[in-house]
Amino acid sequence: MPELLEDFSLSKQNHKKGSIQKIGIVGCGNVGQEIARLLSQYGLEVIYIEKNTELVEEVFGKIKKQLDEAIDKWGLTEGDKRAILSRIKGSTEYSSLSNCDLVIEAIYSYKTGSSLDERREIFRNIEQYVSEETVICSNSSTLMISDIASFLQHPERSMGLHFLSPETTVKIVEVVRGLNTNDETYDFVCKFAKMIEKKVITVNESPGNISTRLICTLINEACETLMEGVASVQDIDDTMKLGFGLQVGPLELADKLGLDKILKYMDNLYAEFGLQKFKASPIIKRLVRANHLGRKTLKGFYSYDGERKIGEAISCPEYKL
């Protein structure tokens, strides 16, 4: 049975050390929006930070649209929507994070190469405005939290907190201790995860954690199988779905996550480990160069009409070496 919010000291009138009332999110793209909706549904106040006022308004509009879609599917009521939106605010100023109990960095960088320097700068900006008790987390799964937090004055209050997609429905979070993370921070993050009904998967610090490291390897091998002409896109996916019980096949999953994101994950893993299994398949690179990124561009391994998959977009001979 889920814990009551009152059990976690959510009273605004009595905000004690260790209570969890307000969460900050820096970077509110698709992932940040899902996290914001999830946290607000559990009664938490959310403040998200974006680069400019246009993005702040765009994000809020997208969250409204997502809630309307949930209402259309009988997943929410209009009253639920109003309550959720009332707890979500946007800002361009890091000073808006000043009274947050936890801040989650959830940016997606469109730049090539590692986003380590960008995330470090965000961590430094956060630390300027929050209290010494505020926990600072990164949603990154392929960068080391110890590297990101190394320039903080208090690196002991930082952790990795990786939500799997879709963040509102997947029931686990990967919780990653850095070299400097103290027990108080770890316990706080576990308490937070329990509060939003997520199972904690504690991970020893390693690029890719469990989820990204394994799924990237599976997707890459599926690409190699396709490139060798062993089977079609659909047959590879059907084998893994019907043969091994996966909800979606590896190539359809790559389209869902975004091939640009998969490529960035794999580049980070390859840079860290130098292993061939983490070197992105030429198919992934060619699709990204063509801006065939999956569902978000309506073409990847499959073609799409909105969210609906309508057929394979590539065939094996195109990608044989």
mmCIF file of C-alpha atoms in Angstrom:
data_model
loop_
_atom_site.group_PDB
_atom_site.id
_atom_site.type_symbol
_atom_site.label_atom_id
_atom_site.label_comp_id
_atom_site.label_asym_id
_atom_site.label_seq_id
_atom_site.Cartn_x
_atom_site.Cartn_y
_atom_site.Cartn_z
ATOM 1 C CA MET A 1 0.000 0.000 0.000
ATOM 2 C CA PRO A 2 1.514 3.410 -0.978
ATOM 3 C CA GLU A 3 2.721 5.683 1.794
ATOM 4 C CA LEU A 4 0.594 8.721 2.574
ATOM 5 C CA LEU A 5 2.122 12.066 1.663
ATOM 6 C CA GLU A 6 1.648 13.182 5.249
ATOM 7 C CA ASP A 7 4.110 10.482 6.296
ATOM 8 C CA PHE A 8 6.818 12.409 4.493
ATOM 9 C CA SER A 9 6.240 15.745 6.262
ATOM 10 C CA LEU A 10 4.621 17.468 3.300
ATOM 11 C CA SER A 11 2.920 20.130 5.390
ATOM 12 C CA LYS A 12 3.817 23.606 4.111
ATOM 13 C CA GLN A 13 3.460 24.951 7.613
ATOM 14 C CA ASN A 14 6.077 22.623 9.058
ATOM 15 C CA HIS A 15 8.941 22.228 6.620
ATOM 16 C CA LYS A 16 11.517 20.288 8.588
ATOM 17 C CA LYS A 17 14.980 19.198 7.547
ATOM 18 C CA GLY A 18 14.700 15.992 5.547
ATOM 19 C CA SER A 19 11.121 16.687 4.422
ATOM 20 C CA ILE A 20 10.258 16.586 0.727
ATOM 21 C CA GLN A 21 7.916 19.282 -0.511
ATOM 22 C CA LYS A 22 9.421 20.974 -3.547
ATOM 23 C CA ILE A 23 11.489 19.573 -6.409
ATOM 24 C CA GLY A 24 13.476 21.500 -8.984
ATOM 25 C CA ILE A 25 14.079 20.252 -12.520
ATOM 26 C CA VAL A 26 16.742 21.845 -14.725
ATOM 27 C CA GLY A 27 16.055 21.048 -18.367
ATOM 28 C CA CYS A 28 12.427 20.251 -19.129
ATOM 29 C CA GLY A 29 12.414 18.442 -22.442
ATOM 30 C CA ASN A 30 10.467 15.215 -22.905
ATOM 31 C CA VAL A 31 12.117 13.574 -19.890
ATOM 32 C CA GLY A 32 11.788 16.605 -17.637
ATOM 33 C CA GLN A 33 8.124 16.998 -18.562
ATOM 34 C CA GLU A 34 7.363 13.383 -17.678
ATOM 35 C CA ILE A 35 9.169 13.757 -14.355
ATOM 36 C CA ALA A 36 7.335 17.018 -13.597
ATOM 37 C CA ARG A 37 3.942 15.420 -14.249
ATOM 38 C CA LEU A 38 4.826 12.385 -12.163
ATOM 39 C CA LEU A 39 5.974 14.401 -9.153
ATOM 40 C CA SER A 40 3.014 16.776 -9.266
ATOM 41 C CA GLN A 41 0.603 13.821 -9.349
ATOM 42 C CA TYR A 42 2.081 12.785 -6.003
ATOM 43 C CA GLY A 43 1.372 16.199 -4.492
ATOM 44 C CA LEU A 44 4.836 17.711 -4.839
ATOM 45 C CA GLU A 45 5.501 21.256 -5.956
ATOM 46 C CA VAL A 46 7.694 21.408 -9.053
ATOM 47 C CA ILE A 47 9.736 24.293 -10.411
ATOM 48 C CA TYR A 48 11.456 23.739 -13.764
ATOM 49 C CA ILE A 49 14.222 25.862 -15.263
ATOM 50 C CA GLU A 50 14.565 26.521 -18.975
ATOM 51 C CA LYS A 51 16.841 28.768 -21.019
ATOM 52 C CA ASN A 52 14.296 31.434 -21.998
ATOM 53 C CA THR A 53 10.686 32.483 -21.435
ATOM 54 C CA GLU A 54 9.602 31.063 -24.795
ATOM 55 C CA LEU A 55 10.773 27.596 -23.747
ATOM 56 C CA VAL A 56 9.170 27.984 -20.317
ATOM 57 C CA GLU A 57 5.808 28.665 -21.968
ATOM 58 C CA GLU A 58 6.314 25.920 -24.558
ATOM 59 C CA VAL A 59 7.032 23.339 -21.857
ATOM 60 C CA PHE A 60 3.919 24.289 -19.878
ATOM 61 C CA GLY A 61 1.838 24.055 -23.034
ATOM 62 C CA LYS A 62 3.192 20.577 -23.785
ATOM 63 C CA ILE A 63 2.419 19.385 -20.254
ATOM 64 C CA LYS A 64 -1.152 20.699 -20.635
ATOM 65 C CA LYS A 65 -1.485 18.805 -23.921
ATOM 66 C CA GLN A 66 -0.186 15.591 -22.355
ATOM 67 C CA LEU A 67 -2.736 15.895 -19.563
ATOM 68 C CA ASP A 68 -5.519 16.515 -22.092
ATOM 69 C CA GLU A 69 -4.500 13.332 -23.896
ATOM 70 C CA ALA A 70 -4.667 11.452 -20.589
ATOM 71 C CA ILE A 71 -8.178 12.845 -20.000
ATOM 72 C CA ASP A 72 -9.237 11.679 -23.470
ATOM 73 C CA LYS A 73 -8.115 8.166 -22.511
ATOM 74 C CA TRP A 74 -10.041 8.341 -19.202
ATOM 75 C CA GLY A 75 -6.766 8.398 -17.294
ATOM 76 C CA LEU A 76 -7.457 11.732 -15.568
ATOM 77 C CA THR A 77 -10.286 14.141 -14.823
ATOM 78 C CA GLU A 78 -10.365 17.894 -15.444
ATOM 79 C CA GLY A 79 -10.020 18.344 -11.684
ATOM 80 C CA ASP A 80 -6.887 16.191 -11.675
ATOM 81 C CA LYS A 81 -5.450 18.278 -14.501
ATOM 82 C CA ARG A 82 -6.060 21.557 -12.659
ATOM 83 C CA ALA A 83 -4.482 20.199 -9.477
ATOM 84 C CA ILE A 84 -1.409 18.901 -11.302
ATOM 85 C CA LEU A 85 -0.859 22.144 -13.214
ATOM 86 C CA SER A 86 -1.299 24.233 -10.069
ATOM 87 C CA ARG A 87 1.800 22.567 -8.596
ATOM 88 C CA ILE A 88 4.041 23.089 -11.660
ATOM 89 C CA LYS A 89 5.796 26.402 -12.316
ATOM 90 C CA GLY A 90 8.483 27.402 -14.798
ATOM 91 C CA SER A 91 11.310 29.929 -14.603
ATOM 92 C CA THR A 92 14.497 31.045 -16.320
ATOM 93 C CA GLU A 93 16.196 31.929 -13.031
ATOM 94 C CA TYR A 94 18.209 29.490 -10.927
ATOM 95 C CA SER A 95 17.271 31.575 -7.894
ATOM 96 C CA SER A 96 13.772 30.025 -8.194
ATOM 97 C CA LEU A 97 15.306 26.793 -6.881
ATOM 98 C CA SER A 98 16.244 28.366 -3.552
ATOM 99 C CA ASN A 99 13.710 26.500 -1.401
ATOM 100 C CA CYS A 100 13.828 23.147 -3.208
ATOM 101 C CA ASP A 101 14.573 19.994 -1.228
ATOM 102 C CA LEU A 102 15.863 18.139 -4.281
ATOM 103 C CA VAL A 103 16.993 19.359 -7.714
ATOM 104 C CA ILE A 104 17.214 17.035 -10.718
ATOM 105 C CA GLU A 105 19.309 17.953 -13.741
ATOM 106 C CA ALA A 106 17.566 16.426 -16.776
ATOM 107 C CA ILE A 107 18.979 18.248 -19.798
ATOM 108 C CA TYR A 108 19.329 16.792 -23.257
ATOM 109 C CA SER A 109 22.260 18.296 -25.116
ATOM 110 C CA TYR A 110 22.016 18.497 -28.910
ATOM 111 C CA LYS A 111 25.738 19.193 -29.169
ATOM 112 C CA THR A 112 28.025 16.458 -30.436
ATOM 113 C CA GLY A 113 30.331 14.890 -27.890
ATOM 114 C CA SER A 114 29.994 14.659 -24.141
ATOM 115 C CA SER A 115 27.740 17.039 -22.190
ATOM 116 C CA LEU A 116 29.968 16.749 -19.092
ATOM 117 C CA ASP A 117 31.067 20.405 -19.037
ATOM 118 C CA GLU A 118 27.501 21.609 -19.556
ATOM 119 C CA ARG A 119 26.189 19.475 -16.696
ATOM 120 C CA ARG A 120 29.025 20.606 -14.402
ATOM 121 C CA GLU A 121 28.110 24.218 -15.079
ATOM 122 C CA ILE A 122 24.463 23.480 -14.271
ATOM 123 C CA PHE A 123 25.469 21.840 -10.980
ATOM 124 C CA ARG A 124 27.544 24.888 -10.053
ATOM 125 C CA ASN A 125 24.636 27.201 -10.884
ATOM 126 C CA ILE A 126 22.266 25.125 -8.764
ATOM 127 C CA GLU A 127 24.625 25.108 -5.792
ATOM 128 C CA GLN A 128 24.807 28.905 -5.774
ATOM 129 C CA TYR A 129 21.133 29.210 -4.854
ATOM 130 C CA VAL A 130 20.110 26.154 -2.831
ATOM 131 C CA SER A 131 20.736 25.370 0.816
ATOM 132 C CA GLU A 132 23.496 23.034 1.964
ATOM 133 C CA GLU A 133 20.854 20.387 2.734
ATOM 134 C CA THR A 134 19.445 20.344 -0.811
ATOM 135 C CA VAL A 135 20.260 17.161 -2.717
ATOM 136 C CA ILE A 136 21.429 17.641 -6.311
ATOM 137 C CA CYS A 137 20.939 14.773 -8.770
ATOM 138 C CA SER A 138 21.573 14.090 -12.437
ATOM 139 C CA ASN A 139 19.318 11.983 -14.633
ATOM 140 C CA SER A 140 22.272 11.152 -16.905
ATOM 141 C CA SER A 141 22.904 7.432 -17.329
ATOM 142 C CA THR A 142 26.186 7.419 -19.259
ATOM 143 C CA LEU A 143 28.208 10.062 -17.401
ATOM 144 C CA MET A 144 29.750 9.499 -13.971
ATOM 145 C CA ILE A 145 28.097 11.474 -11.181
ATOM 146 C CA SER A 146 31.511 11.851 -9.525
ATOM 147 C CA ASP A 147 32.750 13.654 -12.649
ATOM 148 C CA ILE A 148 29.705 15.910 -12.862
ATOM 149 C CA ALA A 149 29.776 16.855 -9.159
ATOM 150 C CA SER A 150 33.548 17.113 -8.781
ATOM 151 C CA PHE A 151 33.542 20.927 -8.686
ATOM 152 C CA LEU A 152 30.775 21.327 -6.129
ATOM 153 C CA GLN A 153 31.613 22.751 -2.722
ATOM 154 C CA HIS A 154 29.550 19.918 -1.240
ATOM 155 C CA PRO A 155 29.834 16.930 -3.609
ATOM 156 C CA GLU A 156 28.633 14.639 -0.823
ATOM 157 C CA ARG A 157 25.030 15.776 -1.479
ATOM 158 C CA SER A 158 25.033 14.691 -5.140
ATOM 159 C CA MET A 159 23.825 11.448 -6.735
ATOM 160 C CA GLY A 160 22.746 9.905 -9.984
ATOM 161 C CA LEU A 161 18.966 9.448 -10.227
ATOM 162 C CA HIS A 162 18.048 7.861 -13.543
ATOM 163 C CA PHE A 163 14.382 7.570 -14.517
ATOM 164 C CA LEU A 164 13.629 5.049 -17.256
ATOM 165 C CA SER A 165 11.289 6.019 -20.081
ATOM 166 C CA PRO A 166 8.338 6.473 -19.910
ATOM 167 C CA GLU A 167 9.070 8.068 -16.573
ATOM 168 C CA THR A 168 5.436 8.217 -15.444
ATOM 169 C CA THR A 169 4.873 4.467 -15.753
ATOM 170 C CA VAL A 170 8.160 2.557 -15.374
ATOM 171 C CA LYS A 171 8.285 1.392 -11.765
ATOM 172 C CA ILE A 172 12.020 1.622 -11.094
ATOM 173 C CA VAL A 173 14.706 4.289 -10.773
ATOM 174 C CA GLU A 174 18.442 3.685 -10.869
ATOM 175 C CA VAL A 175 20.089 5.325 -7.861
ATOM 176 C CA VAL A 176 23.832 5.876 -8.241
ATOM 177 C CA ARG A 177 26.215 6.823 -5.455
ATOM 178 C CA GLY A 178 29.247 8.863 -6.422
ATOM 179 C CA LEU A 179 32.610 8.541 -4.715
ATOM 180 C CA ASN A 180 31.702 11.390 -2.353
ATOM 181 C CA THR A 181 27.991 10.665 -1.813
ATOM 182 C CA ASN A 182 27.205 10.317 1.889
ATOM 183 C CA ASP A 183 24.689 8.000 3.539
ATOM 184 C CA GLU A 184 22.317 10.851 4.377
ATOM 185 C CA THR A 185 21.991 11.775 0.700
ATOM 186 C CA TYR A 186 21.469 8.156 -0.344
ATOM 187 C CA ASP A 187 18.793 7.616 2.317
ATOM 188 C CA PHE A 188 17.046 10.840 1.282
ATOM 189 C CA VAL A 189 16.911 9.825 -2.387
ATOM 190 C CA CYS A 190 15.630 6.350 -1.497
ATOM 191 C CA LYS A 191 12.912 7.959 0.619
ATOM 192 C CA PHE A 192 11.987 10.201 -2.304
ATOM 193 C CA ALA A 193 11.789 7.210 -4.676
ATOM 194 C CA LYS A 194 9.569 5.309 -2.252
ATOM 195 C CA MET A 195 7.331 8.344 -1.963
ATOM 196 C CA ILE A 196 6.604 8.307 -5.716
ATOM 197 C CA GLU A 197 6.213 4.504 -5.665
ATOM 198 C CA LYS A 198 9.417 3.635 -7.499
ATOM 199 C CA LYS A 199 11.536 0.601 -6.707
ATOM 200 C CA VAL A 200 15.129 1.636 -6.019
ATOM 201 C CA ILE A 201 17.785 -0.139 -8.050
ATOM 202 C CA THR A 202 21.057 0.764 -6.350
ATOM 203 C CA VAL A 203 23.893 0.879 -8.876
ATOM 204 C CA ASN A 204 27.611 1.030 -8.291
ATOM 205 C CA GLU A 205 28.876 3.985 -10.296
ATOM 206 C CA SER A 206 29.537 2.910 -13.886
ATOM 207 C CA PRO A 207 28.690 4.567 -17.223
ATOM 208 C CA GLY A 208 25.418 3.203 -18.564
ATOM 209 C CA ASN A 209 24.247 1.895 -15.199
ATOM 210 C CA ILE A 210 22.330 -1.327 -15.884
ATOM 211 C CA SER A 211 19.570 -0.168 -18.211
ATOM 212 C CA THR A 212 21.433 1.899 -20.799
ATOM 213 C CA ARG A 213 24.457 -0.365 -20.935
ATOM 214 C CA LEU A 214 22.397 -3.477 -21.673
ATOM 215 C CA ILE A 215 19.812 -1.928 -23.981
ATOM 216 C CA CYS A 216 22.434 -0.182 -26.125
ATOM 217 C CA THR A 217 24.271 -3.472 -26.583
ATOM 218 C CA LEU A 218 21.037 -5.218 -27.597
ATOM 219 C CA ILE A 219 20.105 -2.464 -30.080
ATOM 220 C CA ASN A 220 23.603 -2.454 -31.563
ATOM 221 C CA GLU A 221 23.602 -6.216 -32.080
ATOM 222 C CA ALA A 222 20.147 -6.013 -33.676
ATOM 223 C CA CYS A 223 21.608 -3.460 -36.110
ATOM 224 C CA GLU A 224 24.505 -5.787 -36.910
ATOM 225 C CA THR A 225 22.054 -8.617 -37.565
ATOM 226 C CA LEU A 226 20.082 -6.347 -39.901
ATOM 227 C CA MET A 227 23.207 -5.106 -41.684
ATOM 228 C CA GLU A 228 24.393 -8.658 -42.345
ATOM 229 C CA GLY A 229 21.085 -9.425 -44.032
ATOM 230 C CA VAL A 230 20.149 -12.117 -41.519
ATOM 231 C CA ALA A 231 16.552 -10.901 -41.178
ATOM 232 C CA SER A 232 14.262 -7.918 -41.674
ATOM 233 C CA VAL A 233 13.571 -5.162 -39.154
ATOM 234 C CA GLN A 234 10.166 -6.613 -38.271
ATOM 235 C CA ASP A 235 11.422 -10.194 -37.992
ATOM 236 C CA ILE A 236 14.252 -9.179 -35.653
ATOM 237 C CA ASP A 237 11.803 -7.313 -33.436
ATOM 238 C CA ASP A 238 9.194 -10.093 -33.533
ATOM 239 C CA THR A 239 11.807 -12.651 -32.502
ATOM 240 C CA MET A 240 12.697 -10.665 -29.393
ATOM 241 C CA LYS A 241 9.066 -9.808 -28.546
ATOM 242 C CA LEU A 242 7.424 -13.162 -29.142
ATOM 243 C CA GLY A 243 10.446 -15.297 -28.337
ATOM 244 C CA PHE A 244 11.642 -13.537 -25.193
ATOM 245 C CA GLY A 245 8.622 -11.580 -23.972
ATOM 246 C CA LEU A 246 9.908 -8.051 -24.574
ATOM 247 C CA GLN A 247 7.200 -5.389 -24.788
ATOM 248 C CA VAL A 248 8.810 -3.948 -27.929
ATOM 249 C CA GLY A 249 11.656 -5.191 -30.092
ATOM 250 C CA PRO A 250 15.107 -3.552 -29.956
ATOM 251 C CA LEU A 251 14.755 -1.625 -33.225
ATOM 252 C CA GLU A 252 11.293 -0.318 -32.397
ATOM 253 C CA LEU A 253 12.618 0.654 -28.970
ATOM 254 C CA ALA A 254 15.484 2.552 -30.614
ATOM 255 C CA ASP A 255 12.911 4.510 -32.628
ATOM 256 C CA LYS A 256 10.928 5.199 -29.467
ATOM 257 C CA LEU A 257 13.927 6.462 -27.492
ATOM 258 C CA GLY A 258 15.342 8.443 -30.424
ATOM 259 C CA LEU A 259 18.273 7.314 -32.541
ATOM 260 C CA ASP A 260 20.178 10.530 -31.813
ATOM 261 C CA LYS A 261 19.923 9.744 -28.106
ATOM 262 C CA ILE A 262 21.044 6.141 -28.664
ATOM 263 C CA LEU A 263 24.053 7.386 -30.650
ATOM 264 C CA LYS A 264 25.032 9.790 -27.881
ATOM 265 C CA TYR A 265 24.702 7.030 -25.276
ATOM 266 C CA MET A 266 26.896 4.718 -27.319
ATOM 267 C CA ASP A 267 29.525 7.391 -28.000
ATOM 268 C CA ASN A 268 29.799 8.008 -24.247
ATOM 269 C CA LEU A 269 30.048 4.288 -23.487
ATOM 270 C CA TYR A 270 32.640 3.723 -26.205
ATOM 271 C CA ALA A 271 34.698 6.685 -24.976
ATOM 272 C CA GLU A 272 34.681 5.221 -21.459
ATOM 273 C CA PHE A 273 35.232 1.517 -22.160
ATOM 274 C CA GLY A 274 36.786 1.419 -25.636
ATOM 275 C CA LEU A 275 34.991 -1.866 -26.367
ATOM 276 C CA GLN A 276 33.744 -2.773 -29.848
ATOM 277 C CA LYS A 277 30.315 -3.740 -28.518
ATOM 278 C CA PHE A 278 29.727 -0.091 -27.580
ATOM 279 C CA LYS A 279 30.798 1.303 -30.958
ATOM 280 C CA ALA A 280 27.612 2.484 -32.659
ATOM 281 C CA SER A 281 26.566 0.534 -35.742
ATOM 282 C CA PRO A 282 26.942 2.346 -39.093
ATOM 283 C CA ILE A 283 23.169 2.002 -39.507
ATOM 284 C CA ILE A 284 22.530 4.184 -36.461
ATOM 285 C CA LYS A 285 25.026 6.797 -37.652
ATOM 286 C CA ARG A 286 23.551 6.915 -41.166
ATOM 287 C CA LEU A 287 19.996 7.281 -39.893
ATOM 288 C CA VAL A 288 21.001 10.091 -37.532
ATOM 289 C CA ARG A 289 22.849 11.930 -40.312
ATOM 290 C CA ALA A 290 19.682 11.733 -42.422
ATOM 291 C CA ASN A 291 17.620 13.044 -39.460
ATOM 292 C CA HIS A 292 15.678 9.777 -39.392
ATOM 293 C CA LEU A 293 15.561 9.711 -35.612
ATOM 294 C CA GLY A 294 12.546 7.471 -35.042
ATOM 295 C CA ARG A 295 9.087 8.434 -33.838
ATOM 296 C CA LYS A 296 9.881 12.110 -33.303
ATOM 297 C CA THR A 297 10.758 12.588 -37.005
ATOM 298 C CA LEU A 298 8.234 9.958 -38.189
ATOM 299 C CA LYS A 299 10.977 7.830 -39.720
ATOM 300 C CA GLY A 300 13.704 5.597 -38.327
ATOM 301 C CA PHE A 301 13.790 1.828 -38.597
ATOM 302 C CA TYR A 302 10.039 2.146 -39.143
ATOM 303 C CA SER A 303 7.774 4.808 -40.634
ATOM 304 C CA TYR A 304 5.120 6.447 -38.459
ATOM 305 C CA ASP A 305 1.847 8.285 -38.774
ATOM 306 C CA GLY A 306 1.916 10.194 -35.519
ATOM 307 C CA GLU A 307 2.418 7.564 -32.821
ATOM 308 C CA ARG A 308 1.185 4.752 -35.097
ATOM 309 C CA LYS A 309 3.771 2.516 -36.731
ATOM 310 C CA ILE A 310 2.848 2.006 -40.410
ATOM 311 C CA GLY A 311 5.704 -0.116 -41.775
ATOM 312 C CA GLU A 312 9.427 -0.723 -42.127
ATOM 313 C CA ALA A 313 11.422 2.261 -43.366
ATOM 314 C CA ILE A 314 14.626 0.442 -44.329
ATOM 315 C CA SER A 315 15.537 -2.953 -45.718
ATOM 316 C CA CYS A 316 18.620 -5.082 -45.190
ATOM 317 C CA PRO A 317 20.374 -4.595 -48.570
ATOM 318 C CA GLU A 318 20.559 -0.822 -48.085
ATOM 319 C CA TYR A 319 22.871 -1.253 -45.134
ATOM 320 C CA LYS A 320 25.092 -4.176 -46.090
ATOM 321 C CA LEU A 321 28.770 -3.329 -45.929
#
